[in-house]
CSV table of C-alpha atoms in Angstrom, one decimal:
chain,number,residue,atom,x,y,z
A,1,MET,CA,-74.0,-166.3,178.8
A,2,ILE,CA,-71.5,-164.1,178.1
A,3,LYS,CA,-70.1,-167.0,175.3
A,4,ASN,CA,-73.2,-167.1,173.8
A,5,LYS,CA,-73.7,-163.5,173.1
A,6,LYS,CA,-70.4,-163.3,172.1
A,7,ASN,CA,-70.6,-166.8,169.4
A,8,LEU,CA,-74.3,-164.7,167.5
A,9,ILE,CA,-72.0,-161.3,166.9
A,10,ARG,CA,-69.5,-163.8,165.7
A,11,LYS,CA,-71.5,-165.1,163.5
A,12,ARG,CA,-73.4,-162.0,163.2
A,13,MET,CA,-70.7,-159.7,161.8
A,14,LYS,CA,-68.8,-162.8,159.9
A,15,MET,CA,-72.5,-162.4,157.7
A,16,ILE,CA,-71.9,-158.9,157.8
A,17,ARG,CA,-67.9,-158.9,156.5
A,18,ASP,CA,-68.4,-162.0,153.8
A,19,HIS,CA,-71.3,-159.7,152.1
A,20,LEU,CA,-69.2,-157.2,151.1
A,21,SER,CA,-68.9,-157.9,147.5
A,22,LYS,CA,-64.6,-158.1,146.6
A,23,ASP,CA,-64.4,-154.8,144.9
A,24,GLU,CA,-65.7,-153.1,148.4
A,25,GLN,CA,-63.4,-155.3,150.0
A,26,ILE,CA,-60.8,-154.0,147.9
A,27,LYS,CA,-61.8,-150.6,148.1
A,28,LYS,CA,-62.3,-150.6,151.7
A,29,SER,CA,-59.0,-152.2,152.4
A,30,ASN,CA,-56.8,-149.9,150.3
A,31,LEU,CA,-58.7,-147.2,151.9
A,32,ILE,CA,-58.0,-148.5,155.4
A,33,LEU,CA,-53.8,-149.4,155.0
A,34,ASN,CA,-53.9,-145.5,153.5
A,35,ASN,CA,-54.6,-144.4,156.8
A,36,LEU,CA,-53.0,-147.1,158.6
A,37,PHE,CA,-49.5,-145.5,156.5
A,38,SER,CA,-50.0,-141.9,158.5
A,39,LEU,CA,-49.9,-144.1,161.6
A,40,VAL,CA,-46.5,-142.4,163.3
A,41,GLU,CA,-46.1,-145.5,165.6
A,42,LEU,CA,-46.5,-147.6,162.1
A,43,GLU,CA,-43.4,-145.2,161.5
A,44,GLU,CA,-41.7,-145.5,164.0
A,45,ALA,CA,-42.2,-149.8,164.4
A,46,GLN,CA,-39.3,-151.4,163.8
A,47,THR,CA,-40.4,-154.7,164.0
A,48,VAL,CA,-44.5,-155.1,163.0
A,49,PHE,CA,-46.6,-158.4,163.5
A,50,THR,CA,-49.3,-159.2,161.4
A,51,TYR,CA,-52.0,-160.9,160.6
A,52,LEU,CA,-52.4,-162.7,157.0
A,53,SER,CA,-55.4,-161.6,155.3
A,54,PHE,CA,-58.1,-164.6,154.9
A,55,GLY,CA,-61.6,-164.5,154.0
A,56,SER,CA,-63.4,-161.6,154.0
A,57,GLU,CA,-61.1,-159.9,156.4
A,58,VAL,CA,-59.3,-156.1,155.8
A,59,ASN,CA,-56.4,-157.4,153.1
A,60,THR,CA,-53.0,-156.7,154.4
A,61,ASN,CA,-51.2,-157.9,151.8
A,62,LYS,CA,-50.3,-154.1,150.3
A,63,LEU,CA,-49.6,-153.9,153.9
A,64,ILE,CA,-46.4,-156.8,154.5
A,65,ASN,CA,-45.0,-156.1,150.7
A,66,ARG,CA,-45.1,-152.1,151.5
A,67,LEU,CA,-43.5,-152.6,155.1
A,68,LEU,CA,-40.7,-155.6,153.7
A,69,ASN,CA,-39.9,-152.4,151.0
A,70,GLN,CA,-38.8,-150.1,153.4
A,71,ASN,CA,-36.6,-152.9,155.4
A,72,LYS,CA,-38.8,-153.3,158.7
A,73,ILE,CA,-38.3,-156.9,160.2
A,74,ILE,CA,-42.2,-158.1,159.5
A,75,CYS,CA,-43.7,-161.6,161.5
A,76,VAL,CA,-47.3,-163.5,161.0
A,77,PRO,CA,-48.5,-165.6,163.8
A,78,LYS,CA,-48.1,-168.7,164.0
A,79,ILE,CA,-49.9,-171.2,166.3
A,80,ILE,CA,-47.3,-173.4,168.2
A,81,ASN,CA,-47.7,-174.5,171.2
A,82,ASN,CA,-51.5,-173.5,171.6
A,83,ASN,CA,-50.2,-169.7,171.6
A,84,ILE,CA,-49.3,-167.6,168.2
A,85,GLN,CA,-46.1,-166.5,168.1
A,86,PRO,CA,-44.7,-163.3,165.6
A,87,ILE,CA,-42.7,-165.9,162.8
A,88,ILE,CA,-40.2,-163.8,160.9
A,89,ILE,CA,-40.8,-163.2,157.4
A,90,LYS,CA,-38.2,-161.8,154.6
A,91,ASP,CA,-40.9,-162.9,152.0
A,92,TYR,CA,-44.4,-164.6,151.0
A,93,LYS,CA,-42.4,-168.5,150.0
A,94,ASN,CA,-42.4,-171.2,152.7
A,95,LEU,CA,-45.9,-170.2,154.0
A,96,VAL,CA,-48.0,-173.6,154.7
A,97,LYS,CA,-52.4,-173.6,155.7
A,98,ASN,CA,-52.4,-174.8,159.0
A,99,MET,CA,-55.4,-176.6,160.6
A,100,PHE,CA,-57.6,-173.1,160.2
A,101,GLY,CA,-56.5,-173.2,156.7
A,102,TYR,CA,-55.2,-169.8,157.6
A,103,LEU,CA,-51.6,-169.3,155.9
A,104,GLU,CA,-48.5,-169.2,158.3
A,105,PRO,CA,-45.0,-169.9,158.4
A,106,ALA,CA,-43.1,-173.2,157.9
A,107,ASN,CA,-41.1,-174.3,160.5
A,108,ASP,CA,-37.8,-173.3,159.4
A,109,HIS,CA,-38.0,-169.5,160.2
A,110,PRO,CA,-37.5,-167.7,163.5
A,111,ILE,CA,-39.6,-166.0,166.4
A,112,ALA,CA,-38.7,-162.2,167.0
A,113,ASN,CA,-37.0,-161.6,170.5
A,114,GLN,CA,-39.1,-158.4,170.5
A,115,VAL,CA,-42.4,-157.1,168.8
A,116,ASN,CA,-42.7,-153.0,168.6
A,117,LEU,CA,-46.5,-153.6,166.8
A,118,CYS,CA,-49.4,-156.0,166.4
A,119,ILE,CA,-51.8,-155.1,163.5
A,120,THR,CA,-54.8,-157.4,165.0
A,121,PRO,CA,-57.3,-159.3,162.8
A,122,GLY,CA,-60.4,-159.3,164.5
A,123,LEU,CA,-64.6,-159.5,163.9
A,124,ALA,CA,-65.9,-156.9,165.9
A,125,PHE,CA,-64.3,-153.8,168.2
A,126,THR,CA,-65.6,-150.5,169.9
A,127,LYS,CA,-63.9,-147.3,170.0
A,128,SER,CA,-63.6,-147.6,173.4
A,129,GLY,CA,-60.7,-151.0,172.5
A,130,LYS,CA,-63.1,-153.4,172.9
A,131,ARG,CA,-61.9,-157.0,170.2
A,132,LEU,CA,-64.3,-159.5,170.0
A,133,GLY,CA,-62.2,-162.1,167.6
A,134,TYR,CA,-62.2,-165.0,166.0
A,135,GLY,CA,-62.8,-167.3,169.7
A,136,GLY,CA,-59.8,-169.2,170.2
A,137,GLY,CA,-58.1,-166.3,172.7
A,138,TYR,CA,-54.5,-166.4,171.2
A,139,TYR,CA,-54.1,-162.9,170.9
A,140,ASP,CA,-55.7,-162.8,173.8
A,141,ARG,CA,-52.9,-164.7,175.6
A,142,TYR,CA,-50.1,-163.5,173.2
A,143,PHE,CA,-51.1,-159.4,175.2
A,144,SER,CA,-51.4,-160.9,177.8
A,145,SER,CA,-48.0,-161.9,178.4
A,146,HIS,CA,-46.6,-158.8,175.9
A,147,PRO,CA,-48.2,-155.7,177.5
A,148,GLU,CA,-45.7,-152.9,175.9
A,149,ILE,CA,-47.1,-154.2,172.5
A,150,LEU,CA,-48.6,-151.7,170.6
A,151,LYS,CA,-52.3,-153.6,169.4
A,152,VAL,CA,-53.5,-152.0,166.0
A,153,ALA,CA,-56.5,-153.6,164.9
A,154,LEU,CA,-57.8,-152.8,161.0
A,155,ALA,CA,-61.1,-152.8,160.5
A,156,PHE,CA,-64.3,-151.9,158.0
A,157,GLU,CA,-66.6,-149.7,159.6
A,158,THR,CA,-69.3,-152.1,159.9
A,159,GLN,CA,-67.3,-154.3,162.6
A,160,VAL,CA,-67.7,-151.1,164.8
A,161,LEU,CA,-70.4,-152.1,167.4
A,162,LYS,CA,-70.8,-149.5,170.3
A,163,THR,CA,-70.8,-152.1,172.7
A,164,LEU,CA,-69.0,-155.1,173.1
A,165,PRO,CA,-69.7,-158.5,175.8
A,166,THR,CA,-65.6,-158.7,176.5
A,167,THR,CA,-65.0,-160.6,180.2
A,168,ASN,CA,-61.5,-160.5,181.8
A,169,GLN,CA,-59.2,-161.9,179.6
A,170,ASP,CA,-60.2,-160.0,176.6
A,171,GLN,CA,-57.3,-157.4,176.2
A,172,LEU,CA,-58.0,-154.2,174.8
A,173,ILE,CA,-56.3,-153.0,171.4
A,174,ASN,CA,-55.0,-149.1,171.7
A,175,ILE,CA,-55.4,-147.5,167.4
A,176,LEU,CA,-58.6,-149.0,165.2
A,177,VAL,CA,-58.3,-147.9,161.8
A,178,THR,CA,-61.1,-147.6,159.1
A,179,GLU,CA,-61.7,-146.8,155.8
A,180,LYS,CA,-63.1,-143.6,157.4
A,181,GLU,CA,-61.1,-142.6,160.5
A,182,ILE,CA,-58.4,-143.6,162.4
A,183,ILE,CA,-59.5,-143.9,166.8
A,184,LYS,CA,-57.4,-144.0,168.9
A,185,CYS,CA,-59.1,-145.8,171.8
A,186,SER,CA,-60.1,-144.9,175.2
A,187,ASN,CA,-59.4,-147.6,176.6
A,188,LYS,CA,-56.2,-146.1,179.3
């Protein structure tokens, strides 16, 4: 029952996000990144694990470029043995499409031993820190085994809902950044 509810919300939220024009996506992504760059937590993080944006997701290209220019250690996700791993990159070279059509590093990049902050993708969020991902459970499994990582989600305001169905496996985020506000989630 919860799985069906989640799938309906995923479909609806993806449709809403996909209906933003390219100009709206760019403008709102830039506003979201401006809010993100004001976070002390991001400034203090030495190693940042971030998704490579795909489709209508909040665009992370400027984020990655800025953090690389600040000489931070940047990791991006790669699926290895059905688990997500933070792979260190120095630039956009040697990225290949995975089985889902997303870019990920080729096999010759090292895995980060320690991550301070993770920029987390998703389709829907609540102000209390609930997150609805794409359904694979990759980030939930990763966060379950790395509870010390600060989890920051980037979302368009239309992706923020009052409630979301969750299970015990669903991991909460700590901070939600939209084009309008920064929300320190009330999940503790």
